[in-house]
Tab-separated table of C-alpha atoms and ligand atoms in Angstrom:
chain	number	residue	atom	x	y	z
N	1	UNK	CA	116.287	72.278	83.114
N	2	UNK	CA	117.786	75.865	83.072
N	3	UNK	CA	115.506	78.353	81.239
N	4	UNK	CA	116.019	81.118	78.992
N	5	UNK	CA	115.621	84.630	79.644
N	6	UNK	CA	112.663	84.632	77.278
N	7	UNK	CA	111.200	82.137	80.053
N	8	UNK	CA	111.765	83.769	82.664
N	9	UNK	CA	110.802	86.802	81.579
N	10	UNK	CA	107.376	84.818	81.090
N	11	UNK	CA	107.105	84.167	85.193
N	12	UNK	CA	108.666	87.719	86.396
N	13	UNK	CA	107.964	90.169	83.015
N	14	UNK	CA	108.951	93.115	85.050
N	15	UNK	CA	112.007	91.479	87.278
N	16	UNK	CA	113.012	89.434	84.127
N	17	UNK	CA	112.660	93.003	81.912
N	18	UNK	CA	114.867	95.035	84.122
N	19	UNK	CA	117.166	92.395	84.404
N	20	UNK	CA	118.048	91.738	80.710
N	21	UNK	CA	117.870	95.947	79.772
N	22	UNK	CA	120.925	95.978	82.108
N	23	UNK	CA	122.228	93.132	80.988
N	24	UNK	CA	122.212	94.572	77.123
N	25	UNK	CA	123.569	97.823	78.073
N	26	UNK	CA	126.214	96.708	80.370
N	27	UNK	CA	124.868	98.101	83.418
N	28	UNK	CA	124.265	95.758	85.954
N	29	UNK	CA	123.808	97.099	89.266
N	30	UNK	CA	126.495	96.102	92.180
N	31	UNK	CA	123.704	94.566	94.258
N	32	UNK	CA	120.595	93.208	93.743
N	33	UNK	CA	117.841	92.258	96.122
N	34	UNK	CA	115.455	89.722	94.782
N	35	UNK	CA	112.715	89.176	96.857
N	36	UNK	CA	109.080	87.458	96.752
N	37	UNK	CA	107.273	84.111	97.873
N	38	UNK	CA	108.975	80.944	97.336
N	39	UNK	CA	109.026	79.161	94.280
N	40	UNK	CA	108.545	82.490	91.996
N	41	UNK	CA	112.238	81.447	89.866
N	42	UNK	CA	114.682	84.010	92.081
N	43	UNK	CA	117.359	81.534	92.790
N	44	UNK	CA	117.062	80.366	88.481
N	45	UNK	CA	116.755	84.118	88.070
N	46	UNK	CA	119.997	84.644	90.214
N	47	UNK	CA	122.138	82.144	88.662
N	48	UNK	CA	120.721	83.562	85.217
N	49	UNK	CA	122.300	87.012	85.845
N	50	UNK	CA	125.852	84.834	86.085
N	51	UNK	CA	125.699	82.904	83.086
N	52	UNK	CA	124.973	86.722	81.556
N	53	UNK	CA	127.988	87.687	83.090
N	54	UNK	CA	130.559	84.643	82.134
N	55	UNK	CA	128.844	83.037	79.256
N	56	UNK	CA	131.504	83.181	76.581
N	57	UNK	CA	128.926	82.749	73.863
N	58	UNK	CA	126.030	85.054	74.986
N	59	UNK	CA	123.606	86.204	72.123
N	60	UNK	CA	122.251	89.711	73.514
N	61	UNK	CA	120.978	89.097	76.802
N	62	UNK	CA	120.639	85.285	76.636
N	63	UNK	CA	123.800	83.356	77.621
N	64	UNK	CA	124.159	80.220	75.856
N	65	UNK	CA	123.266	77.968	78.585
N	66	UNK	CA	125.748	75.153	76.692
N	67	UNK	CA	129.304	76.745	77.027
N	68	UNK	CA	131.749	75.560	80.331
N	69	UNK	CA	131.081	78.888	81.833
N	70	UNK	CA	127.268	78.281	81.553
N	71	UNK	CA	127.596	74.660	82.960
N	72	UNK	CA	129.538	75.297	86.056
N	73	UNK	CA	127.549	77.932	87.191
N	74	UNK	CA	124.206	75.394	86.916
N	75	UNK	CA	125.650	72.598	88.656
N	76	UNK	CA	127.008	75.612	91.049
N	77	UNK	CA	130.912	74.754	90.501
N	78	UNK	CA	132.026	77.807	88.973
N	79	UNK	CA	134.723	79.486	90.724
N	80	UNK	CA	134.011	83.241	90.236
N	81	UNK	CA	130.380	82.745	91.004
N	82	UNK	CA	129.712	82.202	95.037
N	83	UNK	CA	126.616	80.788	96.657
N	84	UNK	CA	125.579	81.599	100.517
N	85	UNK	CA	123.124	79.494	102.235
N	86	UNK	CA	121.830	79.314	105.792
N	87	UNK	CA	124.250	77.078	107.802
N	88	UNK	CA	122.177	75.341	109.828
N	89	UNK	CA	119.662	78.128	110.740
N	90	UNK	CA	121.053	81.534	110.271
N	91	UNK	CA	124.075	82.698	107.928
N	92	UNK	CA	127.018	83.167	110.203
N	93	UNK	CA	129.289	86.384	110.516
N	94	UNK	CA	131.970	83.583	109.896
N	95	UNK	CA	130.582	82.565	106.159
N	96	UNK	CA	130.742	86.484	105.020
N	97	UNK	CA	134.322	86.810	105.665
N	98	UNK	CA	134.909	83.620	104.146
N	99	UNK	CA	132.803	85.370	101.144
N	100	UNK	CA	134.889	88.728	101.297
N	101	UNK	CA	138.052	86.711	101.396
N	102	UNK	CA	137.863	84.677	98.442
N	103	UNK	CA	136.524	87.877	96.704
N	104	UNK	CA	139.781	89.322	97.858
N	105	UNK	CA	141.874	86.580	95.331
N	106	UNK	CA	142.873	87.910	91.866
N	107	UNK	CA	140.876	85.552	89.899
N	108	UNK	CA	142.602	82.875	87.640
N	109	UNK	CA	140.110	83.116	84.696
N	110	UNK	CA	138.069	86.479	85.577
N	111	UNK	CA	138.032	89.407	87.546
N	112	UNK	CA	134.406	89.192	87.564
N	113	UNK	CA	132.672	88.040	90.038
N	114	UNK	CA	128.848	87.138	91.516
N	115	UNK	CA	127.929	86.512	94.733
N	116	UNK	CA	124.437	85.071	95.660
N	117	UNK	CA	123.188	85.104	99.434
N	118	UNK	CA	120.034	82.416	99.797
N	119	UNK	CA	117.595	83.267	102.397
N	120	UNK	CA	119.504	86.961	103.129
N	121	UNK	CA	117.208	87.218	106.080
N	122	UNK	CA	118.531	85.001	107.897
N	123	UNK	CA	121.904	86.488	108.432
N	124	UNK	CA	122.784	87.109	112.082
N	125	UNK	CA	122.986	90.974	112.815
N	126	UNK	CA	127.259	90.405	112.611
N	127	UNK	CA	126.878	88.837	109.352
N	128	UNK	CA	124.507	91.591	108.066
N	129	UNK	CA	126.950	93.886	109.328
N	130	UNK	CA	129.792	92.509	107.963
N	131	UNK	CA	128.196	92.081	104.201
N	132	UNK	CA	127.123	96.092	104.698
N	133	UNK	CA	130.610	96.655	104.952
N	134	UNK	CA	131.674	95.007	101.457
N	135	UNK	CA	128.126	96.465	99.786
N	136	UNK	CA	129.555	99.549	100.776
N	137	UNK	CA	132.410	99.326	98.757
N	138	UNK	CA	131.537	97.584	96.020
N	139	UNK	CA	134.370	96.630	93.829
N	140	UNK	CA	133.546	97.344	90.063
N	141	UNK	CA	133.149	93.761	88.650
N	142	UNK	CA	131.655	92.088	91.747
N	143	UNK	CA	127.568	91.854	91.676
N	144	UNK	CA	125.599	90.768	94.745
N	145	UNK	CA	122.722	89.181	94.000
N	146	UNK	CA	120.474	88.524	97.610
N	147	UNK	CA	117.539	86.537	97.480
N	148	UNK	CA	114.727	86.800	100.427
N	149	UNK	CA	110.889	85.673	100.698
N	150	UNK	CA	111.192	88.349	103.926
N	151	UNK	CA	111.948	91.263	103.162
N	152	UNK	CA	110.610	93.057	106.431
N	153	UNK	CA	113.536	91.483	107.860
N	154	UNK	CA	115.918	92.645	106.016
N	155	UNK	CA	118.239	95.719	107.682
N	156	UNK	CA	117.242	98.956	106.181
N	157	UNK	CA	120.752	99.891	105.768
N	158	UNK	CA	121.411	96.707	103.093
N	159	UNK	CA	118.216	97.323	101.208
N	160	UNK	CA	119.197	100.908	100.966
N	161	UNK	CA	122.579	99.711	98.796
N	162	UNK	CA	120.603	96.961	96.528
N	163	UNK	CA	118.377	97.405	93.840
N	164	UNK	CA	115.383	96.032	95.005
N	165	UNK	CA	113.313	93.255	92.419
N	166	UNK	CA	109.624	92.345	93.473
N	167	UNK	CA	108.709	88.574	91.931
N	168	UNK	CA	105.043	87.698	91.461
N	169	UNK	CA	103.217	84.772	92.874
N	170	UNK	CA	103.239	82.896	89.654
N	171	UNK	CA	100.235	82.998	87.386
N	172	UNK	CA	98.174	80.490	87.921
N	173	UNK	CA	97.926	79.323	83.666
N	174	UNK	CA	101.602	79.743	84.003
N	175	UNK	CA	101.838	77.401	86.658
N	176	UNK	CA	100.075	74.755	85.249
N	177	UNK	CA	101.604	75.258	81.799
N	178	UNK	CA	105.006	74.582	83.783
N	179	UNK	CA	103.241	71.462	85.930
N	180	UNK	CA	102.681	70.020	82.307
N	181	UNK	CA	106.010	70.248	81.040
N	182	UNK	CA	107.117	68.247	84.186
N	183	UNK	CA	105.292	65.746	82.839
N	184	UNK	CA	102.069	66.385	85.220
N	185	UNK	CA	98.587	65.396	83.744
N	186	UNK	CA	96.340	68.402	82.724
N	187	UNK	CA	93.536	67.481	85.615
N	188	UNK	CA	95.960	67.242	88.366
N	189	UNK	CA	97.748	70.070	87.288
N	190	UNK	CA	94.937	72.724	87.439
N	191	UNK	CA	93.662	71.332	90.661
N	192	UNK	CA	97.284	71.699	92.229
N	193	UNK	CA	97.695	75.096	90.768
N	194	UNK	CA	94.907	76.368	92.771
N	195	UNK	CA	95.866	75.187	95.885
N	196	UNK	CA	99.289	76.224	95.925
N	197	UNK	CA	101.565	79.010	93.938
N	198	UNK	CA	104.838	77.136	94.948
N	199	UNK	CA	106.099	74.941	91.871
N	200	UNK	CA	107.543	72.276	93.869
N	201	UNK	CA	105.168	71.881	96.262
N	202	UNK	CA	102.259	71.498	92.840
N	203	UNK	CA	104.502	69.039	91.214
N	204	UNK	CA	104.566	67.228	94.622
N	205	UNK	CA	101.037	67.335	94.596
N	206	UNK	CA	100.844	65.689	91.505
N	207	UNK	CA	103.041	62.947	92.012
N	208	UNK	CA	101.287	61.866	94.924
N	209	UNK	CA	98.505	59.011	94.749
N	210	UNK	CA	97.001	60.213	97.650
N	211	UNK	CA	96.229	63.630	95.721
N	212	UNK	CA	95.139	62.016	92.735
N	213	UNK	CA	92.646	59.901	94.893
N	214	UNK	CA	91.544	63.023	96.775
N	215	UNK	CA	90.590	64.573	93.113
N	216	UNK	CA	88.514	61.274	92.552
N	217	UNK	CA	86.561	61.187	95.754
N	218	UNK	CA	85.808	64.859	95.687
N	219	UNK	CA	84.121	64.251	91.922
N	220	UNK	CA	82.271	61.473	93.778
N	221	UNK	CA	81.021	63.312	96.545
N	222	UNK	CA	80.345	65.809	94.566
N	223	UNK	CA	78.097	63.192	91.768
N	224	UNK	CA	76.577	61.360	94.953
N	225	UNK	CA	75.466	64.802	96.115
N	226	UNK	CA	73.873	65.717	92.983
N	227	UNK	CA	71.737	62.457	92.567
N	228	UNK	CA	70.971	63.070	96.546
N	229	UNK	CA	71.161	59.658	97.246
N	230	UNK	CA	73.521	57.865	99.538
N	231	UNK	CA	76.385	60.752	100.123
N	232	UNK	CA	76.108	60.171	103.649
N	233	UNK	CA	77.158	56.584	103.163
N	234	UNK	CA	79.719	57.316	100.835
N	235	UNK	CA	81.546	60.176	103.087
N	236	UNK	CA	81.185	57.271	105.864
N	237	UNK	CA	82.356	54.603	103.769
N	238	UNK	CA	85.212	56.117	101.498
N	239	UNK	CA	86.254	60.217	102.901
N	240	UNK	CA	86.689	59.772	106.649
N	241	UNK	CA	89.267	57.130	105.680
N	242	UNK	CA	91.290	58.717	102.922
N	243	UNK	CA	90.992	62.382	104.917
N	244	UNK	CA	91.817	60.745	108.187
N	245	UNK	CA	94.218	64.065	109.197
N	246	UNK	CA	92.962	67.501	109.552
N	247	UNK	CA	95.453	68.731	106.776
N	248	UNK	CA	94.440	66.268	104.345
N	249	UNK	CA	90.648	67.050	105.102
N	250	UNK	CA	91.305	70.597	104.896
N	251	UNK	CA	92.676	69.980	101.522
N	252	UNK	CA	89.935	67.728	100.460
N	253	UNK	CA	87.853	70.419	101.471
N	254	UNK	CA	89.485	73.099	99.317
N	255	UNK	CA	88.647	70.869	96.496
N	256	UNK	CA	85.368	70.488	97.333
N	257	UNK	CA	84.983	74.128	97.133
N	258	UNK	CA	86.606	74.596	94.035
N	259	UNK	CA	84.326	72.039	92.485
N	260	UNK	CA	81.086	73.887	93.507
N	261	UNK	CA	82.842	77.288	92.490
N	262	UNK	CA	83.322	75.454	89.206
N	263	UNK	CA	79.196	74.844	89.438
N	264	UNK	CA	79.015	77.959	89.790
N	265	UNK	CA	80.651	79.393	86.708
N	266	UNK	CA	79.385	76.728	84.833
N	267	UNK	CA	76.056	78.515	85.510
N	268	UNK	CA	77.086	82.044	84.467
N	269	UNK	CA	78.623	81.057	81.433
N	270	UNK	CA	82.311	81.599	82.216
N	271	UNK	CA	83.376	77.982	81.386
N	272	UNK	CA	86.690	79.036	81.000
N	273	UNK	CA	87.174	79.140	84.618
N	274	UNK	CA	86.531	76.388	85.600
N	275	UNK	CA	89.056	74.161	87.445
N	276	UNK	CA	87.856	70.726	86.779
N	277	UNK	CA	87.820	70.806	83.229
N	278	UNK	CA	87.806	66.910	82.520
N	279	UNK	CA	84.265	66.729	84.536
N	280	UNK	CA	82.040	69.533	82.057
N	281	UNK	CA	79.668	66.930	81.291
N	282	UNK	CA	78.685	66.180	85.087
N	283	UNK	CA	79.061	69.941	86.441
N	284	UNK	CA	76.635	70.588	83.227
N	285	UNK	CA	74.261	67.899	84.506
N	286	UNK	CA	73.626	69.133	87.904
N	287	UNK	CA	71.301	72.411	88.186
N	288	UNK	CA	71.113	73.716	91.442
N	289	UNK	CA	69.717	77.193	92.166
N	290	UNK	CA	72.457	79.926	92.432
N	291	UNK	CA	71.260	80.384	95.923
N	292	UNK	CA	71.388	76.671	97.032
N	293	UNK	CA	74.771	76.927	95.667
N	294	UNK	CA	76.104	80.354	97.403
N	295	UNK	CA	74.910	78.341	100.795
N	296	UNK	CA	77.038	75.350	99.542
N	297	UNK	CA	79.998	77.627	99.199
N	298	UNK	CA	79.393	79.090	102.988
N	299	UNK	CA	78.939	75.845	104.242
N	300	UNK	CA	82.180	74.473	103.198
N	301	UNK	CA	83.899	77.480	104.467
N	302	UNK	CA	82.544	77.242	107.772
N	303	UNK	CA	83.246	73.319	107.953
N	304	UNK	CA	86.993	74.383	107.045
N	305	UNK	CA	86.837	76.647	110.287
N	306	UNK	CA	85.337	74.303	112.290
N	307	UNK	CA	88.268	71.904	112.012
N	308	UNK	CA	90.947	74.590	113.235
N	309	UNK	CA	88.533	74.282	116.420
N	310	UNK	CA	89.278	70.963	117.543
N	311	UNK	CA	86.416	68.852	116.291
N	312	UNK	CA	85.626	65.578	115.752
N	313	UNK	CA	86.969	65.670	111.556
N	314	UNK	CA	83.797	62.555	111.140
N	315	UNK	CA	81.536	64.969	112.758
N	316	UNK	CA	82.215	67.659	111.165
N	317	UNK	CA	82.508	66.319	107.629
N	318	UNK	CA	78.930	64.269	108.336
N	319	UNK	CA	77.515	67.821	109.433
N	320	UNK	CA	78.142	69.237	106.096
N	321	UNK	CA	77.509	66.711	104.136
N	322	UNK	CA	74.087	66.712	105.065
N	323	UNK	CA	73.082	70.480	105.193
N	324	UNK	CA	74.808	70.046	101.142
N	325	UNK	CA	72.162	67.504	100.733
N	326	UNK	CA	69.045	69.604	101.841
N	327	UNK	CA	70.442	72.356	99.847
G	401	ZN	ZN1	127.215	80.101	77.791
């Protein structure tokens, strides 16, 4: 669903801030350079500028988001706005001149026009050369807006002639608020927030039964551990199954260490960050020393590294498991 500026200005305050100041006083830049980890809204942002530009109903900086003009640019079929994208795995020298020429038309409905280049790095040194060119001369109602998670790749020469934007990983309280309104459940949502700042790749997270499974066997472990009974058995019987790849044990792991960080906060009284929210009333029931807990934490981190060493994943999750258990 296409956001406001208010939104976005939420995720990216000082991106979003810029952005709409120029938009009020009419002073867009020619080119733009958006750049930051995936994820962080620069392609919404991007298409955002254009419905400020064409949006025949605009309300200070925030376009309608309802009119035609607003529509076609969202379901990217507006004619005076232009979208680049990686053919295949570079952008081609080819797909700039095809850029510059239809930017050479007299438009039917506007003279204005926007441009967006996805993934700018990855134009070939001809096509970088060939878009310095037209950034050089930029005609007076044409904005570039070029989007990058790489910007060390980017020519010198182009970032000289845009107006660079930095985006944010996303907050993480942000994150989940936006997991929520996807429909995610609060529990998976926090979990997923911490172990990625990508959007999509949360929500994926939480659609996923493996994931949600992976949340209930780390609580387990974690419950087994604390009544230091039959773990052992239980990582046997139920982990080395569901975490039979390295990934997916590295990412059970992950929550394993968020659930003793969340131990650990529980202990020093700063419940509110703690990640596994839903579970209070067993992180409150288990007391182990700070210490016994700091070991915890450096155990799990060194079973993490173990697996990037080629170890048996049963071995090394049994290993751990029981140097958790003595504490
Ligand atoms: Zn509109």
């Amino acid at each position: 669903m296409a956001k406001t500026w208010e939104q976005l200005r939420m995720m990216q305050p000082i991106a979003g801030k810029m952005l709409t100041n120029s938009i009020v006083k009419q002073r867009l830049s020619h080119a733009y350079l958006l750049e930051g980890p995936k994820g962080t809204g620069k392609l919404e942002t991007a298409l955002q500028i254009a419905k400020s530009v064409f949006c025949s109903q605009r309300e200070g900086f925030e376009p309608c988001l309802a009119c035609n003009n607003c529509r076609r640019i969202e379901s990217g079929n507006h004619p005076n706005v232009y979208i680049v994208k990686p053919d295949g795995l570079s952008i081609k020298k080819q797909q700039i001149q095809d850029l510059q020429e239809e930017f050479s038309k007299t438009g039917l409905e506007s003279n204005k026009k926007v441009y967006i280049i996805e993934h700018a790095e990855r134009m070939t040194a001809n096509a970088a050369n060939t878009l310095l060119k037209f950034l050089e001369e930029p005609k007076s109602e044409t904005t570039a807006v070029l989007l990058t998670e790489q910007i060390q790749q980017i020519l010198d020469t182009i970032l000289s002639r845009c107006q660079i934007l930095t985006f944010l990983p996303l907050q993480k309280n942000l994150l989940i608020e936006q997991l929520k309104e996807r429909g995610a459940p609060l529990s998976l949502a926090s979990t997923a927030a911490q172990l990625t700042n990508n959007l999509e790749e949360a929500l994926s997270f939480c659609d996923e039964e493996w994931f949600a499974q992976a949340r209930t066997l780390v609580i387990k472990l974690c419950e087994a551990l604390g009544k230091e009974t039959s773990s052992l058995f239980f990582v046997q019987e139920k982990w080395i199954k569901h975490f039979a790849e390295k990934e997916q044990l590295q990412m059970g792991l992950d929550m394993l260490l968020l659930i003793y960080k969340d131990l650990l906060y529980v202990q020093l009284g700063e419940r509110e960050k703690v990640v596994f929210q839903d579970q209070r009333a067993l992180l409150e029931s288990l007391s182990y020393s700070q210490k016994r807990m700091i070991s915890a934490l450096s155990y799990i981190l060194e079973a993490k590294n173990k697996l990037n060493a080629n170890v048996s994943l049963p071995l090394v999750l049994e290993q751990l498991v029981l140097r958790l258990q003595e504490g």
